[in-house]
Amino acid sequence: MADTHLIDGKAFAERLLAEIGRQVADLKAQHGRVPGLAVVIVGEDPASQVYVKNKVEKTKIAGMHSVHHVLPADTSQADLLALVEKLNADPQINGILVQLPLPDQIDEAAVINAIDPDKDVDGFHVVNAGRLATGQEALVPCTPTGCLLLLKDRLGSLSGKSAVVVGRSNIVGKPMAQLLLRESCTVTIAHSRTRDLPAVCRAADILVAAVGKAQMIKGDWIKPGAVVIDVGINRIPAANGKTKLVGDVATQEAMGIAAAITPVPGGVGPMTIACLLDNTLTAFRRQMKKG
Ligand code: NDP
């Protein structure tokens, strides 16, 4: 049985964050300006609050300007759109992130598409999705970007490889597939209606799981020697009466079969925030260029 390499996303993300911090310090020294990120959260979803706190902290550590808006759960769509407009017009703000999910009274697509596409650091705006799909300069969603960085670090060129992405959401599955296509992989997108998913997965040199179902992808679904990226974050009961986080892949079963796999936690998760700050830096540079 071959050894399976555990891909250390935490260490990779720390290196990326340190590099972003260096670039921000250079910008400050040269231009007297730093990138600014505004994070907006509506309501008190505990998981979202943890993510937002983490994003704000990392933004400050990187030396960026950080603004954090916490709105009550009953905020109207009109009030949220007014805030987005204000941030669009604020020259100190280069990136805007509205934390999802939003409460039921708010149309998520309307809010995302109200963000200036050049400040859409989540890359969810329909203009950025279109730019990515047509090979133009885009802001690309952070989680798939993080997955791609890990894959390229591990494999170098991805050209010609068979890649299977399980999941077709707008925030992970679809942009992941676009990025892999851009790297000249042969891409299959699988979803809940896919027939014989184990056989589809077994054909993959690169298998990306973005489903949201704990340990659904079994060891014998994995092609020997494949590189597996586990995006899933699922909380399940643990032996000690507490809970623990697991991915969409049965990691223990994958050991000895896959060539490499991202653990959960410590794999893809930390890359998402690092890529968010990287997108903010990119947005800042592009806005400076435009003047
Ligand atoms: P969604 O719920 O939006 O999408 C899930 C996808 O999985 C859908 O396309 C769905 O298919 C597919 N699916 C569901 N059940 C099956 C099944 N039995 N067989 C095959 N496909 C199935 O989830 P997200 O894309 O937002 O997130 C996916 C996972 O990634 C979650 O666990 C989430 O927590 C995690 N995540 C992690 C991040 C990180 O930073 N690490 C960031 C974002 C998400 P269909 O379209 O047919 O319904």
Short mmCIF file of C-alpha atoms and ligand atoms in Angstrom, two decimals:
data_model
loop_
_atom_site.label_atom_id
_atom_site.label_comp_id
_atom_site.label_asym_id
_atom_site.label_seq_id
_atom_site.Cartn_x
_atom_site.Cartn_y
_atom_site.Cartn_z
CA MET A 1 0.00 0.00 0.00
CA ALA A 2 1.45 3.38 -1.04
CA ASP A 3 1.72 6.23 1.45
CA THR A 4 -0.87 8.96 1.08
CA HIS A 5 0.42 12.50 1.48
CA LEU A 6 -1.73 14.77 3.68
CA ILE A 7 -1.82 18.18 2.00
CA ASP A 8 -1.15 20.85 4.61
CA GLY A 9 -3.48 23.68 3.60
CA LYS A 10 -2.88 25.49 6.88
CA ALA A 11 0.86 25.84 6.28
CA PHE A 12 0.30 26.81 2.62
CA ALA A 13 -2.26 29.46 3.66
CA GLU A 14 0.13 30.85 6.28
CA ARG A 15 2.85 31.26 3.64
CA LEU A 16 0.38 32.95 1.29
CA LEU A 17 -0.85 35.30 4.05
CA ALA A 18 2.75 36.22 4.93
CA GLU A 19 3.46 37.02 1.26
CA ILE A 20 0.27 39.13 1.05
CA GLY A 21 1.37 40.98 4.21
CA ARG A 22 4.75 41.75 2.59
CA GLN A 23 3.06 43.09 -0.56
CA VAL A 24 0.67 45.24 1.49
CA ALA A 25 3.65 46.71 3.41
CA ASP A 26 5.37 47.51 0.08
CA LEU A 27 2.24 49.23 -1.24
CA LYS A 28 2.00 51.29 1.92
CA ALA A 29 5.65 52.33 1.63
CA GLN A 30 5.37 53.18 -2.08
CA HIS A 31 1.89 54.71 -2.34
CA GLY A 32 0.86 55.44 1.26
CA ARG A 33 -2.26 53.33 0.71
CA VAL A 34 -3.36 49.83 1.69
CA PRO A 35 -6.20 47.66 0.33
CA GLY A 36 -9.50 47.93 2.22
CA LEU A 37 -11.98 45.10 2.77
CA ALA A 38 -15.55 45.60 4.02
CA VAL A 39 -17.32 42.58 5.49
CA VAL A 40 -21.09 42.78 5.99
CA ILE A 41 -23.04 40.31 8.10
CA VAL A 42 -26.80 40.29 8.59
CA GLY A 43 -28.18 38.46 11.63
CA GLU A 44 -26.60 36.25 14.21
CA ASP A 45 -25.91 32.90 12.58
CA PRO A 46 -23.14 31.56 14.90
CA ALA A 47 -21.15 29.82 12.14
CA SER A 48 -21.20 32.99 10.00
CA GLN A 49 -20.06 35.05 12.97
CA VAL A 50 -17.04 32.78 13.47
CA TYR A 51 -16.13 33.04 9.76
CA VAL A 52 -16.51 36.83 9.80
CA LYS A 53 -14.44 37.26 12.97
CA ASN A 54 -11.69 35.17 11.41
CA LYS A 55 -11.80 37.18 8.15
CA VAL A 56 -11.61 40.51 9.99
CA GLU A 57 -8.68 39.32 12.14
CA LYS A 58 -6.69 37.99 9.17
CA THR A 59 -7.35 41.22 7.20
CA LYS A 60 -5.85 43.26 10.03
CA ILE A 61 -2.87 40.91 10.44
CA ALA A 62 -2.14 41.35 6.71
CA GLY A 63 -2.02 45.12 7.31
CA MET A 64 -5.14 45.88 5.30
CA HIS A 65 -7.85 48.40 6.14
CA SER A 66 -10.74 46.41 7.61
CA VAL A 67 -14.36 47.54 8.00
CA HIS A 68 -16.98 45.33 9.59
CA HIS A 69 -20.75 46.01 9.42
CA VAL A 70 -23.08 43.95 11.61
CA LEU A 71 -26.74 44.49 10.70
CA PRO A 72 -29.77 43.17 12.64
CA ALA A 73 -31.49 39.99 11.37
CA ASP A 74 -34.62 41.97 10.34
CA THR A 75 -32.68 44.37 8.06
CA SER A 76 -34.64 45.11 4.88
CA GLN A 77 -33.26 44.43 1.42
CA ALA A 78 -33.44 48.16 0.66
CA ASP A 79 -31.27 49.00 3.68
CA LEU A 80 -28.70 46.34 2.76
CA LEU A 81 -28.61 47.54 -0.85
CA ALA A 82 -28.10 51.12 0.39
CA LEU A 83 -25.06 49.98 2.41
CA VAL A 84 -23.65 48.11 -0.60
CA GLU A 85 -24.05 51.27 -2.72
CA LYS A 86 -22.22 53.30 -0.09
CA LEU A 87 -19.35 50.80 -0.02
CA ASN A 88 -19.25 50.69 -3.85
CA ALA A 89 -18.66 54.46 -3.80
CA ASP A 90 -16.09 54.45 -0.97
CA PRO A 91 -12.55 54.82 -2.40
CA GLN A 92 -11.04 53.37 0.80
CA ILE A 93 -12.88 50.09 0.18
CA ASN A 94 -11.47 47.84 -2.56
CA GLY A 95 -13.30 44.64 -1.66
CA ILE A 96 -16.84 43.98 -0.41
CA LEU A 97 -17.98 40.70 1.05
CA VAL A 98 -21.57 40.08 2.14
CA GLN A 99 -21.58 36.97 4.30
CA LEU A 100 -24.04 34.29 3.14
CA PRO A 101 -26.59 32.98 3.94
CA LEU A 102 -28.81 36.05 4.22
CA PRO A 103 -32.16 36.06 6.04
CA ASP A 104 -35.27 35.04 4.06
CA GLN A 105 -36.58 38.57 3.44
CA ILE A 106 -33.46 39.35 1.35
CA ASP A 107 -32.86 38.17 -2.22
CA GLU A 108 -29.23 36.99 -2.17
CA ALA A 109 -28.73 37.28 -5.93
CA ALA A 110 -29.99 40.89 -5.91
CA VAL A 111 -27.49 41.82 -3.21
CA ILE A 112 -24.53 40.01 -4.79
CA ASN A 113 -25.26 41.57 -8.17
CA ALA A 114 -25.47 45.05 -6.61
CA ILE A 115 -21.81 44.83 -5.58
CA ASP A 116 -19.43 46.57 -8.01
CA PRO A 117 -17.96 43.56 -9.92
CA ASP A 118 -14.47 45.04 -9.48
CA LYS A 119 -14.97 44.98 -5.68
CA ASP A 120 -16.66 41.54 -5.64
CA VAL A 121 -13.87 39.71 -3.81
CA ASP A 122 -16.06 36.63 -3.30
CA GLY A 123 -16.29 36.35 -7.08
CA PHE A 124 -20.02 35.54 -6.94
CA HIS A 125 -21.27 38.40 -9.16
CA VAL A 126 -22.74 37.20 -12.43
CA VAL A 127 -20.20 39.40 -14.29
CA ASN A 128 -17.28 37.65 -12.59
CA ALA A 129 -18.85 34.22 -13.23
CA GLY A 130 -19.16 35.21 -16.90
CA ARG A 131 -15.62 36.57 -17.07
CA LEU A 132 -14.27 33.32 -15.59
CA ALA A 133 -16.31 31.19 -17.99
CA THR A 134 -15.11 33.20 -21.01
CA GLY A 135 -11.45 33.38 -20.01
CA GLN A 136 -11.42 37.10 -19.12
CA GLU A 137 -9.76 38.75 -16.14
CA ALA A 138 -12.13 37.96 -13.23
CA LEU A 139 -12.30 37.91 -9.48
CA VAL A 140 -12.59 34.15 -8.89
CA PRO A 141 -14.39 32.53 -5.90
CA CYS A 142 -11.98 31.94 -3.03
CA THR A 143 -12.56 28.28 -2.14
CA PRO A 144 -12.01 26.87 -5.66
CA THR A 145 -9.01 29.19 -6.09
CA GLY A 146 -7.54 27.72 -2.89
CA CYS A 147 -8.17 24.18 -4.16
CA LEU A 148 -6.42 24.99 -7.45
CA LEU A 149 -3.37 26.41 -5.68
CA LEU A 150 -3.06 23.22 -3.62
CA LEU A 151 -3.45 21.04 -6.72
CA LYS A 152 -0.83 22.96 -8.70
CA ASP A 153 1.55 22.90 -5.76
CA ARG A 154 1.19 19.13 -5.62
CA LEU A 155 1.03 18.22 -9.30
CA GLY A 156 2.60 21.08 -11.25
CA SER A 157 0.88 21.03 -14.64
CA LEU A 158 -2.69 19.71 -14.57
CA SER A 159 -2.91 19.57 -18.36
CA GLY A 160 -4.66 16.50 -19.75
CA LYS A 161 -5.64 15.11 -16.36
CA SER A 162 -9.10 13.71 -15.79
CA ALA A 163 -10.82 15.81 -13.11
CA VAL A 164 -14.14 15.04 -11.44
CA VAL A 165 -15.88 17.71 -9.37
CA VAL A 166 -18.71 16.37 -7.23
CA GLY A 167 -21.09 19.29 -6.59
CA ARG A 168 -22.36 22.03 -8.92
CA SER A 169 -22.98 25.01 -6.65
CA ASN A 170 -22.23 28.51 -7.93
CA ILE A 171 -19.75 29.11 -5.11
CA VAL A 172 -17.68 25.91 -5.28
CA GLY A 173 -18.53 23.25 -7.87
CA LYS A 174 -19.07 25.33 -11.02
CA PRO A 175 -16.13 27.75 -10.61
CA MET A 176 -13.91 24.80 -9.61
CA ALA A 177 -14.81 23.06 -12.86
CA GLN A 178 -14.11 26.27 -14.83
CA LEU A 179 -10.69 26.64 -13.19
CA LEU A 180 -9.77 23.02 -13.95
CA LEU A 181 -10.93 23.47 -17.54
CA ARG A 182 -8.73 26.59 -17.79
CA GLU A 183 -5.82 24.34 -16.70
CA SER A 184 -6.67 21.99 -19.60
CA CYS A 185 -8.07 19.16 -17.50
CA THR A 186 -10.82 16.98 -18.92
CA VAL A 187 -13.58 17.90 -16.51
CA THR A 188 -16.68 16.03 -15.37
CA ILE A 189 -19.17 17.71 -13.03
CA ALA A 190 -21.16 15.24 -10.93
CA HIS A 191 -24.23 16.03 -8.80
CA SER A 192 -27.19 14.44 -7.06
CA ARG A 193 -28.64 13.05 -10.32
CA THR A 194 -25.36 11.51 -11.55
CA ARG A 195 -25.69 7.82 -12.34
CA ASP A 196 -23.15 5.44 -10.81
CA LEU A 197 -21.21 8.13 -8.97
CA PRO A 198 -18.61 5.64 -7.63
CA ALA A 199 -17.64 4.70 -11.22
CA VAL A 200 -17.49 8.37 -12.26
CA CYS A 201 -15.21 9.16 -9.29
CA ARG A 202 -12.99 6.14 -10.02
CA ALA A 203 -12.05 7.68 -13.39
CA ALA A 204 -10.60 10.80 -11.74
CA ASP A 205 -6.90 11.67 -11.53
CA ILE A 206 -8.12 14.71 -9.59
CA LEU A 207 -11.23 14.31 -7.43
CA VAL A 208 -12.81 17.37 -5.82
CA ALA A 209 -15.62 16.69 -3.33
CA ALA A 210 -17.93 19.65 -2.64
CA VAL A 211 -21.15 18.02 -1.56
CA GLY A 212 -21.83 18.70 2.11
CA LYS A 213 -22.46 15.02 3.02
CA ALA A 214 -20.22 13.61 5.74
CA GLN A 215 -17.75 10.99 4.46
CA MET A 216 -19.96 10.15 1.47
CA ILE A 217 -17.07 9.39 -0.89
CA LYS A 218 -15.67 5.98 0.02
CA GLY A 219 -12.16 4.64 -0.32
CA ASP A 220 -13.08 2.28 -3.17
CA TRP A 221 -14.49 5.22 -5.20
CA ILE A 222 -10.97 6.62 -5.48
CA LYS A 223 -8.61 5.76 -8.32
CA PRO A 224 -5.25 4.56 -6.92
CA GLY A 225 -2.81 7.46 -7.13
CA ALA A 226 -5.48 10.17 -7.45
CA VAL A 227 -5.17 13.54 -5.74
CA VAL A 228 -8.27 14.22 -3.64
CA ILE A 229 -9.45 17.66 -2.56
CA ASP A 230 -12.08 17.50 0.16
CA VAL A 231 -14.01 20.77 0.36
CA GLY A 232 -16.79 19.49 2.62
CA ILE A 233 -17.22 20.75 6.16
CA ASN A 234 -19.64 18.59 8.13
CA ARG A 235 -20.17 18.41 11.88
CA ILE A 236 -20.90 14.91 13.18
CA PRO A 237 -21.24 13.40 16.69
CA ALA A 238 -17.90 12.25 18.18
CA ALA A 239 -17.25 9.37 20.59
CA ASN A 240 -16.86 11.65 23.63
CA GLY A 241 -20.38 13.09 23.33
CA LYS A 242 -19.01 16.18 21.58
CA THR A 243 -18.95 16.86 17.84
CA LYS A 244 -16.19 16.91 15.27
CA LEU A 245 -15.61 18.23 11.77
CA VAL A 246 -15.26 15.82 8.87
CA GLY A 247 -15.17 16.25 5.11
CA ASP A 248 -17.15 14.68 2.28
CA VAL A 249 -14.53 11.94 1.85
CA ALA A 250 -14.00 8.93 4.15
CA THR A 251 -10.39 10.01 4.70
CA GLN A 252 -9.24 6.94 6.61
CA GLU A 253 -10.46 4.70 3.77
CA ALA A 254 -8.65 6.91 1.26
CA MET A 255 -5.31 6.47 3.01
CA GLY A 256 -3.12 4.10 1.02
CA ILE A 257 -5.23 4.59 -2.12
CA ALA A 258 -5.01 8.30 -2.95
CA ALA A 259 -1.58 9.77 -3.66
CA ALA A 260 -2.55 12.87 -1.68
CA ILE A 261 -5.61 14.23 0.12
CA THR A 262 -6.58 17.40 1.96
CA PRO A 263 -7.55 16.74 5.59
CA VAL A 264 -10.62 18.28 7.25
CA PRO A 265 -9.96 20.46 9.13
CA GLY A 266 -6.61 21.93 7.99
CA GLY A 267 -6.91 21.41 4.24
CA VAL A 268 -9.07 23.62 2.04
CA GLY A 269 -10.63 25.69 4.87
CA PRO A 270 -7.62 27.89 5.71
CA MET A 271 -6.97 28.52 1.99
CA THR A 272 -10.35 30.22 1.56
CA ILE A 273 -9.50 33.21 3.78
CA ALA A 274 -5.99 33.55 2.33
CA CYS A 275 -7.49 33.65 -1.18
CA LEU A 276 -10.03 36.25 -0.04
CA LEU A 277 -7.20 38.56 1.00
CA ASP A 278 -5.35 37.76 -2.23
CA ASN A 279 -8.48 38.78 -4.18
CA THR A 280 -8.67 42.01 -2.14
CA LEU A 281 -5.05 42.78 -3.06
CA THR A 282 -5.78 42.00 -6.72
CA ALA A 283 -8.90 44.21 -6.66
CA PHE A 284 -6.86 47.05 -5.11
CA ARG A 285 -4.13 46.82 -7.77
CA ARG A 286 -6.67 46.73 -10.63
CA GLN A 287 -8.54 49.73 -9.18
CA MET A 288 -5.26 51.67 -8.79
CA LYS A 289 -4.43 50.92 -12.43
CA LYS A 290 -7.85 52.16 -13.56
CA GLY A 291 -7.25 55.31 -11.48
P1 NDP B 1 -24.40 23.14 -1.94
O1 NDP B 1 -25.36 22.51 -0.98
O2 NDP B 1 -24.74 24.45 -2.54
O3 NDP B 1 -24.14 22.12 -3.14
C1 NDP B 1 -23.95 20.76 -2.91
C2 NDP B 1 -23.80 20.03 -4.22
O4 NDP B 1 -23.63 18.66 -3.93
C3 NDP B 1 -25.01 20.17 -5.15
O5 NDP B 1 -24.60 20.44 -6.45
C4 NDP B 1 -25.68 18.80 -5.06
O6 NDP B 1 -26.26 18.35 -6.25
C5 NDP B 1 -24.50 17.90 -4.75
N1 NDP B 1 -24.96 16.68 -4.06
C6 NDP B 1 -25.75 16.61 -2.98
N2 NDP B 1 -25.96 15.32 -2.63
C7 NDP B 1 -25.29 14.57 -3.54
C8 NDP B 1 -25.13 13.20 -3.74
N3 NDP B 1 -25.70 12.29 -2.92
N4 NDP B 1 -24.38 12.78 -4.78
C9 NDP B 1 -23.79 13.67 -5.62
N5 NDP B 1 -23.90 15.01 -5.47
C10 NDP B 1 -24.65 15.45 -4.45
O7 NDP B 1 -23.01 23.17 -1.18
P2 NDP B 1 -21.70 24.10 -1.39
O8 NDP B 1 -21.16 23.92 -2.75
O9 NDP B 1 -21.98 25.46 -0.90
O10 NDP B 1 -20.72 23.43 -0.33
C11 NDP B 1 -20.32 22.08 -0.42
C12 NDP B 1 -19.55 21.69 0.82
O11 NDP B 1 -18.38 22.49 0.89
C13 NDP B 1 -20.28 21.94 2.15
O12 NDP B 1 -19.90 20.94 3.06
C14 NDP B 1 -19.74 23.28 2.61
O13 NDP B 1 -19.80 23.42 4.02
C15 NDP B 1 -18.32 23.18 2.14
N6 NDP B 1 -17.69 24.48 1.90
C16 NDP B 1 -16.43 24.64 2.40
C17 NDP B 1 -15.75 25.81 2.22
C18 NDP B 1 -14.37 25.92 2.74
O14 NDP B 1 -13.87 27.02 2.91
N7 NDP B 1 -13.68 24.81 2.98
C19 NDP B 1 -16.36 26.95 1.52
C20 NDP B 1 -17.64 26.66 0.95
C21 NDP B 1 -18.29 25.46 1.16
P3 NDP B 1 -27.59 19.04 -6.92
O15 NDP B 1 -27.10 20.32 -7.53
O16 NDP B 1 -28.06 18.03 -7.89
O17 NDP B 1 -28.54 19.28 -5.77
#
